[in-house]
Amino acid sequence: MTKALDGIKIIDMTHVQAGPACTQMLGFFGADVIKVELPGAGDVTRGWLRDIEGKDSLYFTMFNGNKRSITLNTKTPDGKEILEKLIKSADILVENFAPGAMDRMGFSWERIHNELNPRLIMASVKGYAEGHANESYKVFENVAQCSGGAAATTGFWDGPPLVSGAALGDSNSGMHLCIGILAALQQRHNTGKGQKVAVAMQEAVLNLARIKLRDQQRLELTGRLDEYPHGELGIPLGDSTPRGGNAGGGGQPGWMLKCKGAWDGSDPDDYVYFTLQANAWDKICTRINKPEWVTDPEYNTFEARRDKQLKIFAYVESLLKNMDKHEVTKWAAEYDIPCGPVMSMKELAYDPSLRKLKTIVEVEHKDRGGKYLTISSPIKFSGMDIDVRPAPLLGEHTDEVLKELGYSDADITRIRGNKAL
């Protein structure tokens, strides 16, 4: 079966997470992703948080599947020549070096576009956008969550800002870049020309915090945020979107509720998220054995409930002491109530549905001595299968790629002797 990006060649000059997440996704879609790494070292995450001594880490393997790896020292004349040939033959170059690094390397966007390959799409991830006052600052995952508004609006009102366990700064930025690359590729079909695509981690996080900017404007205009529990608790909202604990951000009040294991202490993740959807209020009342609330003016409108939401959640929670989160989810779903379990990483790793759907997959690795788990594409296609291949060893495909560029075995031996590979 053909793939969406068959025939598309990508030079992957990224490292750590944001860039590799982007290029791996493009690899899932069928692109030939050539990861360019420093001889003798490679992507720094090969050695980060190792679980097997002397072997590539899970950090590296889980973000670099479906790629080929070459080693290249671009500070040497041979290395520069090889990179030039790669650029001339490629469709896309992705990098997440510090600002100005590609220019110092001799491969500025202007040179690439005007001299080497006007059809090439050059995609970059940086911490802040070009032209931003902080554009030269180094940004990692949690820094991006802070600079993009996620941390200030995550946590409880009486505690500090919190960062999310999900990679809102890195992987999220990589997915935004992936979208931009695909858009530029489509535009190239029309214009015949490549372009520069850039994503700032701060802005990618801010995009996911869009509803919090919505709330900032509502707060300034009305002084109210009715779905937050502050009014019921008598806590001032302040002048900036507050931390709302587990309050629902979509406009429908929600809260985290304890189930059997959390009540008796046997399972710290035995919780559900329960939503008081306004147009499901009648069904909610029936399900929780409070039919009188359907007509009670103290409860039968959102406005009436806004000062007693936590009391309602506490009542619902009291009904859940003898049911686990999966039983509660089914119990709520029978009445079409939005409710779902808190799934631990262990549960997700072995979830039979995710295994059946090939979202969680086992991948054989030639050097780690067995299989590792990784996450395939969350995007499913009716006309394309996603095949997950293991992450490459450092420089595993150097000779193969160079021969595709026209180099002979003798050339490769000479270049390797010149310390370019």
Tab-separated table of C-alpha atoms in Angstrom:
chain	number	residue	atom	x	y	z
A	1	MET	CA	0.000	0.000	0.000
A	2	THR	CA	1.340	3.424	-0.911
A	3	LYS	CA	1.935	6.097	1.683
A	4	ALA	CA	0.869	9.743	1.595
A	5	LEU	CA	4.455	11.019	1.555
A	6	ASP	CA	6.089	8.372	-0.629
A	7	GLY	CA	8.913	9.999	-2.612
A	8	ILE	CA	9.350	12.919	-0.205
A	9	LYS	CA	12.893	13.204	1.165
A	10	ILE	CA	13.457	14.975	4.483
A	11	ILE	CA	16.781	16.075	5.971
A	12	ASP	CA	16.296	15.812	9.722
A	13	MET	CA	18.794	18.024	11.539
A	14	THR	CA	16.790	18.031	14.763
A	15	HIS	CA	17.517	16.740	18.234
A	16	VAL	CA	15.825	16.076	21.598
A	17	GLN	CA	12.023	16.128	21.176
A	18	ALA	CA	10.193	18.887	19.304
A	19	GLY	CA	11.917	18.364	15.954
A	20	PRO	CA	12.213	14.562	16.187
A	21	ALA	CA	8.497	14.261	17.055
A	22	CYS	CA	7.691	16.199	13.884
A	23	THR	CA	9.966	14.223	11.578
A	24	GLN	CA	8.910	10.879	13.056
A	25	MET	CA	5.277	11.690	12.246
A	26	LEU	CA	6.267	12.539	8.683
A	27	GLY	CA	8.130	9.247	8.585
A	28	PHE	CA	4.981	7.430	9.686
A	29	PHE	CA	3.273	9.030	6.682
A	30	GLY	CA	5.859	7.557	4.314
A	31	ALA	CA	8.559	10.216	3.950
A	32	ASP	CA	12.210	9.161	3.662
A	33	VAL	CA	13.593	10.851	6.767
A	34	ILE	CA	17.396	11.089	6.881
A	35	LYS	CA	18.585	12.043	10.352
A	36	VAL	CA	21.899	13.893	10.203
A	37	GLU	CA	23.947	13.412	13.390
A	38	LEU	CA	27.348	14.376	14.726
A	39	PRO	CA	29.961	11.608	14.341
A	40	GLY	CA	30.705	9.782	17.582
A	41	ALA	CA	27.905	11.488	19.494
A	42	GLY	CA	24.626	11.759	17.645
A	43	ASP	CA	21.394	13.121	19.065
A	44	VAL	CA	22.072	13.884	22.723
A	45	THR	CA	19.006	11.900	23.784
A	46	ARG	CA	20.664	8.652	22.705
A	47	GLY	CA	22.379	8.836	26.086
A	48	TRP	CA	19.687	10.531	28.187
A	49	LEU	CA	17.922	8.540	30.917
A	50	ARG	CA	19.352	5.237	29.692
A	51	ASP	CA	17.567	2.101	30.865
A	52	ILE	CA	20.193	-0.245	29.361
A	53	GLU	CA	23.852	0.620	29.834
A	54	GLY	CA	25.597	1.550	26.611
A	55	LYS	CA	22.454	1.313	24.461
A	56	ASP	CA	20.242	3.940	22.882
A	57	SER	CA	17.739	5.242	25.396
A	58	LEU	CA	13.988	4.954	25.181
A	59	TYR	CA	13.931	8.737	24.932
A	60	PHE	CA	15.731	8.456	21.598
A	61	THR	CA	14.072	5.324	20.248
A	62	MET	CA	10.518	6.523	20.907
A	63	PHE	CA	10.995	9.769	18.939
A	64	ASN	CA	13.122	8.532	16.051
A	65	GLY	CA	11.358	5.604	14.460
A	66	ASN	CA	10.937	5.388	10.693
A	67	LYS	CA	14.188	7.243	9.996
A	68	ARG	CA	17.616	6.570	8.541
A	69	SER	CA	20.697	7.895	10.326
A	70	ILE	CA	23.891	9.282	8.835
A	71	THR	CA	26.799	10.879	10.642
A	72	LEU	CA	28.214	14.071	9.179
A	73	ASN	CA	30.688	16.681	10.333
A	74	THR	CA	29.491	19.800	8.549
A	75	LYS	CA	32.539	21.777	9.697
A	76	THR	CA	34.688	19.904	7.192
A	77	PRO	CA	34.775	20.627	3.431
A	78	ASP	CA	33.562	17.101	2.650
A	79	GLY	CA	30.786	17.408	5.181
A	80	LYS	CA	29.614	20.678	3.685
A	81	GLU	CA	29.664	19.186	0.203
A	82	ILE	CA	27.582	16.213	1.298
A	83	LEU	CA	25.056	18.443	3.023
A	84	GLU	CA	24.824	20.573	-0.131
A	85	LYS	CA	24.081	17.472	-2.189
A	86	LEU	CA	21.475	16.356	0.327
A	87	ILE	CA	19.804	19.753	0.191
A	88	LYS	CA	19.773	19.762	-3.603
A	89	SER	CA	18.060	16.355	-3.624
A	90	ALA	CA	15.634	16.900	-0.729
A	91	ASP	CA	12.127	18.280	-0.383
A	92	ILE	CA	12.242	19.380	3.244
A	93	LEU	CA	14.898	20.304	5.818
A	94	VAL	CA	13.895	20.409	9.485
A	95	GLU	CA	16.110	21.921	12.191
A	96	ASN	CA	15.829	23.064	15.786
A	97	PHE	CA	19.286	24.462	16.440
A	98	ALA	CA	19.811	27.633	18.437
A	99	PRO	CA	18.940	30.809	16.498
A	100	GLY	CA	21.587	31.599	13.887
A	101	ALA	CA	23.267	28.175	13.937
A	102	MET	CA	22.343	27.307	10.337
A	103	ASP	CA	23.644	30.705	9.176
A	104	ARG	CA	26.960	30.148	10.960
A	105	MET	CA	27.154	26.711	9.374
A	106	GLY	CA	26.974	28.384	5.976
A	107	PHE	CA	23.466	27.245	5.176
A	108	SER	CA	21.244	30.266	5.655
A	109	TRP	CA	17.705	30.216	4.308
A	110	GLU	CA	18.687	32.782	1.684
A	111	ARG	CA	21.520	30.610	0.380
A	112	ILE	CA	19.446	27.429	0.424
A	113	HIS	CA	16.499	29.060	-1.335
A	114	ASN	CA	18.378	31.197	-3.863
A	115	GLU	CA	21.411	29.024	-4.665
A	116	LEU	CA	20.912	25.374	-3.688
A	117	ASN	CA	17.265	24.348	-3.977
A	118	PRO	CA	14.422	26.844	-4.455
A	119	ARG	CA	11.868	24.035	-4.057
A	120	LEU	CA	13.102	23.038	-0.600
A	121	ILE	CA	10.927	23.724	2.445
A	122	MET	CA	13.015	24.717	5.462
A	123	ALA	CA	11.207	24.169	8.759
A	124	SER	CA	12.393	25.334	12.172
A	125	VAL	CA	11.357	25.097	15.805
A	126	LYS	CA	12.606	27.773	18.177
A	127	GLY	CA	11.675	28.807	21.705
A	128	TYR	CA	10.447	32.270	20.714
A	129	ALA	CA	9.520	33.619	17.305
A	130	GLU	CA	11.975	35.553	15.180
A	131	GLY	CA	11.528	39.202	16.107
A	132	HIS	CA	10.378	38.443	19.655
A	133	ALA	CA	12.217	40.292	22.417
A	134	ASN	CA	13.349	36.907	23.826
A	135	GLU	CA	14.222	35.220	20.518
A	136	SER	CA	17.809	34.431	21.584
A	137	TYR	CA	16.789	32.696	24.828
A	138	LYS	CA	17.076	28.944	25.270
A	139	VAL	CA	13.721	27.221	25.822
A	140	PHE	CA	12.989	23.671	26.948
A	141	GLU	CA	9.659	21.886	27.469
A	142	ASN	CA	8.607	23.334	30.815
A	143	VAL	CA	9.959	26.791	30.009
A	144	ALA	CA	7.655	26.814	26.975
A	145	GLN	CA	4.695	25.799	29.134
A	146	CYS	CA	5.447	28.751	31.384
A	147	SER	CA	6.039	31.272	28.617
A	148	GLY	CA	2.927	30.184	26.698
A	149	GLY	CA	0.401	30.613	29.519
A	150	ALA	CA	-0.212	26.949	30.363
A	151	ALA	CA	1.538	26.894	33.746
A	152	ALA	CA	-0.114	30.064	35.067
A	153	THR	CA	-3.552	28.552	34.435
A	154	THR	CA	-2.776	25.009	35.668
A	155	GLY	CA	-3.048	23.950	39.305
A	156	PHE	CA	-5.191	25.060	42.222
A	157	TRP	CA	-5.922	28.609	43.290
A	158	ASP	CA	-4.021	28.234	46.577
A	159	GLY	CA	-0.896	26.684	45.034
A	160	PRO	CA	1.900	27.519	42.580
A	161	PRO	CA	1.690	27.318	38.799
A	162	LEU	CA	2.082	23.735	37.552
A	163	VAL	CA	3.476	22.191	34.381
A	164	SER	CA	1.627	19.414	32.602
A	165	GLY	CA	2.875	15.852	32.275
A	166	ALA	CA	2.008	16.052	28.578
A	167	ALA	CA	4.665	17.578	26.309
A	168	LEU	CA	2.815	20.794	25.499
A	169	GLY	CA	6.084	22.567	24.744
A	170	ASP	CA	8.040	19.996	22.749
A	171	SER	CA	5.843	17.396	21.047
A	172	ASN	CA	3.013	19.877	20.618
A	173	SER	CA	5.371	22.289	18.844
A	174	GLY	CA	6.530	19.422	16.660
A	175	MET	CA	2.966	18.644	15.640
A	176	HIS	CA	2.345	22.305	14.808
A	177	LEU	CA	5.485	22.258	12.655
A	178	CYS	CA	4.294	19.075	10.947
A	179	ILE	CA	1.042	20.831	10.012
A	180	GLY	CA	2.994	23.796	8.660
A	181	ILE	CA	5.259	21.566	6.579
A	182	LEU	CA	2.312	19.750	5.021
A	183	ALA	CA	0.665	23.094	4.207
A	184	ALA	CA	3.897	24.362	2.594
A	185	LEU	CA	4.195	21.133	0.638
A	186	GLN	CA	0.687	21.598	-0.711
A	187	GLN	CA	1.416	25.235	-1.585
A	188	ARG	CA	4.525	24.097	-3.465
A	189	HIS	CA	2.264	22.017	-5.716
A	190	ASN	CA	0.717	25.307	-6.804
A	191	THR	CA	3.759	27.603	-6.894
A	192	GLY	CA	6.676	25.264	-7.512
A	193	LYS	CA	8.606	27.055	-4.760
A	194	GLY	CA	9.626	26.133	-1.250
A	195	GLN	CA	9.373	28.428	1.726
A	196	LYS	CA	10.512	28.853	5.292
A	197	VAL	CA	8.176	27.460	7.967
A	198	ALA	CA	8.723	28.404	11.601
A	199	VAL	CA	7.065	27.455	14.872
A	200	ALA	CA	7.800	29.098	18.211
A	201	MET	CA	7.274	26.857	21.215
A	202	GLN	CA	5.758	29.735	23.176
A	203	GLU	CA	3.128	30.265	20.494
A	204	ALA	CA	2.358	26.556	20.093
A	205	VAL	CA	1.622	26.370	23.824
A	206	LEU	CA	-0.421	29.571	23.664
A	207	ASN	CA	-2.478	28.080	20.851
A	208	LEU	CA	-3.465	25.188	23.138
A	209	ALA	CA	-4.234	27.704	25.889
A	210	ARG	CA	-6.634	29.541	23.578
A	211	ILE	CA	-9.615	29.092	25.906
A	212	LYS	CA	-7.651	30.685	28.721
A	213	LEU	CA	-7.199	33.817	26.610
A	214	ARG	CA	-10.945	33.574	26.006
A	215	ASP	CA	-11.409	33.579	29.788
A	216	GLN	CA	-9.058	36.550	30.201
A	217	GLN	CA	-11.271	38.599	27.911
A	218	ARG	CA	-14.462	37.435	29.629
A	219	LEU	CA	-12.944	38.345	32.984
A	220	GLU	CA	-12.039	41.832	31.808
A	221	LEU	CA	-15.446	42.405	30.214
A	222	THR	CA	-17.744	40.911	32.844
A	223	GLY	CA	-15.708	40.235	35.988
A	224	ARG	CA	-17.190	36.711	36.046
A	225	LEU	CA	-16.073	33.177	35.174
A	226	ASP	CA	-19.078	31.140	36.217
A	227	GLU	CA	-17.650	27.696	35.472
A	228	TYR	CA	-14.769	28.321	37.906
A	229	PRO	CA	-15.422	27.470	41.588
A	230	HIS	CA	-14.085	30.754	42.944
A	231	GLY	CA	-17.477	32.350	43.458
A	232	GLU	CA	-18.791	29.382	45.417
A	233	LEU	CA	-15.650	29.387	47.570
A	234	GLY	CA	-15.635	33.152	48.059
A	235	ILE	CA	-12.197	33.511	46.426
A	236	PRO	CA	-11.504	36.623	44.351
A	237	LEU	CA	-10.829	35.919	40.683
A	238	GLY	CA	-8.136	38.575	40.422
A	239	ASP	CA	-7.328	40.388	37.193
A	240	SER	CA	-5.848	37.463	35.231
A	241	THR	CA	-7.273	34.066	34.269
A	242	PRO	CA	-6.911	32.104	37.512
A	243	ARG	CA	-5.893	28.540	38.224
A	244	GLY	CA	-9.127	26.619	38.437
A	245	GLY	CA	-8.073	23.261	39.825
A	246	ASN	CA	-9.993	20.614	37.910
A	247	ALA	CA	-12.743	22.958	36.736
A	248	GLY	CA	-13.917	22.380	33.186
A	249	GLY	CA	-12.457	24.780	30.664
A	250	GLY	CA	-14.877	24.141	27.836
A	251	GLY	CA	-17.840	25.959	29.363
A	252	GLN	CA	-19.408	22.923	31.019
A	253	PRO	CA	-18.583	22.487	34.749
A	254	GLY	CA	-16.591	19.367	35.561
A	255	TRP	CA	-14.552	17.894	38.379
A	256	MET	CA	-12.343	14.962	39.328
A	257	LEU	CA	-14.243	12.471	41.497
A	258	LYS	CA	-12.930	9.661	43.681
A	259	CYS	CA	-13.982	6.097	42.950
A	260	LYS	CA	-13.627	2.946	45.041
A	261	GLY	CA	-9.841	2.595	44.918
A	262	ALA	CA	-9.247	6.245	45.752
A	263	TRP	CA	-11.747	6.058	48.606
A	264	ASP	CA	-10.103	3.005	50.197
A	265	GLY	CA	-6.538	3.892	49.217
A	266	SER	CA	-5.906	0.845	47.042
A	267	ASP	CA	-5.525	2.750	43.745
A	268	PRO	CA	-4.288	6.351	43.614
A	269	ASP	CA	-5.536	6.688	40.021
A	270	ASP	CA	-9.069	5.444	40.633
A	271	TYR	CA	-10.781	8.681	39.620
A	272	VAL	CA	-13.174	9.810	36.917
A	273	TYR	CA	-13.781	13.195	35.394
A	274	PHE	CA	-17.493	13.948	35.641
A	275	THR	CA	-19.154	16.748	33.662
A	276	LEU	CA	-22.369	18.598	34.492
A	277	GLN	CA	-23.388	19.094	30.876
A	278	ALA	CA	-26.226	21.597	30.838
A	279	ASN	CA	-28.371	19.872	28.218
A	280	ALA	CA	-27.938	16.534	29.989
A	281	TRP	CA	-29.115	17.866	33.353
A	282	ASP	CA	-32.353	15.851	33.354
A	283	LYS	CA	-30.445	12.618	32.705
A	284	ILE	CA	-27.847	13.483	35.338
A	285	CYS	CA	-30.561	14.024	37.935
A	286	THR	CA	-32.150	10.684	37.097
A	287	ARG	CA	-28.812	8.869	37.208
A	288	ILE	CA	-27.826	10.302	40.610
A	289	ASN	CA	-31.280	9.742	42.106
A	290	LYS	CA	-32.166	13.401	42.394
A	291	PRO	CA	-35.209	13.686	40.092
A	292	GLU	CA	-36.507	16.617	42.119
A	293	TRP	CA	-33.574	18.744	40.917
A	294	VAL	CA	-34.999	18.679	37.396
A	295	THR	CA	-37.716	21.132	38.368
A	296	ASP	CA	-36.211	22.718	41.491
A	297	PRO	CA	-35.420	26.370	40.627
A	298	GLU	CA	-32.425	26.140	42.952
A	299	TYR	CA	-30.859	23.574	40.588
A	300	ASN	CA	-32.558	23.437	37.196
A	301	THR	CA	-30.533	26.156	35.444
A	302	PHE	CA	-26.824	26.719	35.023
A	303	GLU	CA	-27.181	30.103	36.685
A	304	ALA	CA	-28.852	28.522	39.709
A	305	ARG	CA	-26.174	25.829	40.019
A	306	ARG	CA	-23.147	28.038	39.675
A	307	ASP	CA	-22.820	28.699	43.418
A	308	LYS	CA	-23.238	25.057	44.385
A	309	GLN	CA	-21.232	23.113	41.783
A	310	LEU	CA	-18.747	21.702	44.275
A	311	LYS	CA	-21.609	20.581	46.516
A	312	ILE	CA	-23.178	18.732	43.602
A	313	PHE	CA	-19.867	17.080	42.724
A	314	ALA	CA	-19.369	16.067	46.363
A	315	TYR	CA	-22.799	14.441	46.360
A	316	VAL	CA	-22.088	12.542	43.130
A	317	GLU	CA	-18.716	11.465	44.517
A	318	SER	CA	-20.416	9.992	47.579
A	319	LEU	CA	-22.275	7.595	45.269
A	320	LEU	CA	-19.074	6.171	43.821
A	321	LYS	CA	-17.543	4.496	46.868
A	322	ASN	CA	-18.346	0.970	45.697
A	323	MET	CA	-17.553	1.341	41.990
A	324	ASP	CA	-14.191	1.561	40.262
A	325	LYS	CA	-13.550	4.144	37.549
A	326	HIS	CA	-14.468	1.823	34.698
A	327	GLU	CA	-17.738	0.859	36.359
A	328	VAL	CA	-18.510	4.528	36.995
A	329	THR	CA	-17.740	5.416	33.372
A	330	LYS	CA	-20.155	2.754	32.155
A	331	TRP	CA	-22.709	3.828	34.791
A	332	ALA	CA	-22.576	7.409	33.519
A	333	ALA	CA	-22.508	6.442	29.833
A	334	GLU	CA	-25.798	4.584	30.216
A	335	TYR	CA	-27.370	8.019	30.630
A	336	ASP	CA	-25.165	9.735	28.037
A	337	ILE	CA	-23.267	11.691	30.706
A	338	PRO	CA	-19.742	12.855	29.713
A	339	CYS	CA	-17.479	10.968	32.107
A	340	GLY	CA	-14.178	9.156	31.737
A	341	PRO	CA	-11.570	7.279	33.774
A	342	VAL	CA	-8.146	8.544	34.788
A	343	MET	CA	-5.878	6.111	32.945
A	344	SER	CA	-2.417	5.473	34.360
A	345	MET	CA	0.573	4.962	32.076
A	346	LYS	CA	0.707	1.306	33.106
A	347	GLU	CA	-2.930	0.846	32.130
A	348	LEU	CA	-2.392	2.591	28.795
A	349	ALA	CA	0.718	0.553	28.031
A	350	TYR	CA	-1.259	-2.676	28.253
A	351	ASP	CA	-4.684	-1.430	27.163
A	352	PRO	CA	-6.140	-4.098	24.837
A	353	SER	CA	-8.017	-1.575	22.704
A	354	LEU	CA	-4.920	0.567	22.101
A	355	ARG	CA	-2.945	-2.584	21.240
A	356	LYS	CA	-5.684	-3.752	18.855
A	357	LEU	CA	-5.774	-0.334	17.154
A	358	LYS	CA	-1.965	-0.400	16.841
A	359	THR	CA	-1.676	2.867	18.734
A	360	ILE	CA	0.572	1.244	21.334
A	361	VAL	CA	2.983	-1.005	19.457
A	362	GLU	CA	5.943	-3.241	20.272
A	363	VAL	CA	9.032	-2.632	18.149
A	364	GLU	CA	11.999	-4.986	17.819
A	365	HIS	CA	15.357	-3.231	18.218
A	366	LYS	CA	18.517	-4.814	16.857
A	367	ASP	CA	20.827	-3.472	19.585
A	368	ARG	CA	18.689	-3.193	22.724
A	369	GLY	CA	18.158	-6.952	22.868
A	370	GLY	CA	14.397	-7.100	22.588
A	371	LYS	CA	11.299	-5.040	22.058
A	372	TYR	CA	10.291	-1.628	23.314
A	373	LEU	CA	6.889	0.059	23.416
A	374	THR	CA	6.166	3.162	21.431
A	375	ILE	CA	3.194	5.165	20.205
A	376	SER	CA	2.251	4.975	16.554
A	377	SER	CA	0.370	7.676	14.675
A	378	PRO	CA	-2.794	8.804	16.504
A	379	ILE	CA	-4.131	9.701	13.059
A	380	LYS	CA	-5.726	6.744	11.271
A	381	PHE	CA	-6.278	6.495	7.511
A	382	SER	CA	-8.641	4.375	5.425
A	383	GLY	CA	-6.203	4.280	2.515
A	384	MET	CA	-2.863	3.996	4.285
A	385	ASP	CA	-1.419	1.696	6.932
A	386	ILE	CA	1.097	3.044	9.434
A	387	ASP	CA	4.121	0.770	9.814
A	388	VAL	CA	6.357	1.594	12.763
A	389	ARG	CA	10.034	0.818	12.188
A	390	PRO	CA	12.726	0.908	14.897
A	391	ALA	CA	14.917	3.919	15.494
A	392	PRO	CA	18.239	3.697	13.626
A	393	LEU	CA	21.626	3.108	15.169
A	394	LEU	CA	24.038	6.034	14.992
A	395	GLY	CA	25.260	6.318	11.397
A	396	GLU	CA	23.579	3.050	10.427
A	397	HIS	CA	22.729	4.292	6.920
A	398	THR	CA	25.681	6.585	6.174
A	399	ASP	CA	27.148	4.499	3.378
A	400	GLU	CA	23.722	3.749	1.923
A	401	VAL	CA	22.728	7.404	1.713
A	402	LEU	CA	26.081	8.543	0.335
A	403	LYS	CA	25.894	5.958	-2.439
A	404	GLU	CA	22.445	7.305	-3.323
A	405	LEU	CA	24.122	10.706	-3.691
A	406	GLY	CA	26.636	9.247	-6.146
A	407	TYR	CA	29.616	8.544	-3.896
A	408	SER	CA	31.631	5.378	-4.495
A	409	ASP	CA	33.093	3.043	-1.873
A	410	ALA	CA	36.485	4.664	-2.484
A	411	ASP	CA	34.974	8.126	-2.008
A	412	ILE	CA	33.371	7.085	1.254
A	413	THR	CA	36.638	5.623	2.541
A	414	ARG	CA	38.450	8.839	1.665
A	415	ILE	CA	35.778	11.047	3.259
A	416	ARG	CA	35.756	8.940	6.392
A	417	GLY	CA	39.533	9.326	6.580
A	418	ASN	CA	39.053	13.087	6.450
A	419	LYS	CA	36.928	12.907	9.631
A	420	ALA	CA	33.778	14.081	7.825
A	421	LEU	CA	31.699	10.995	8.736
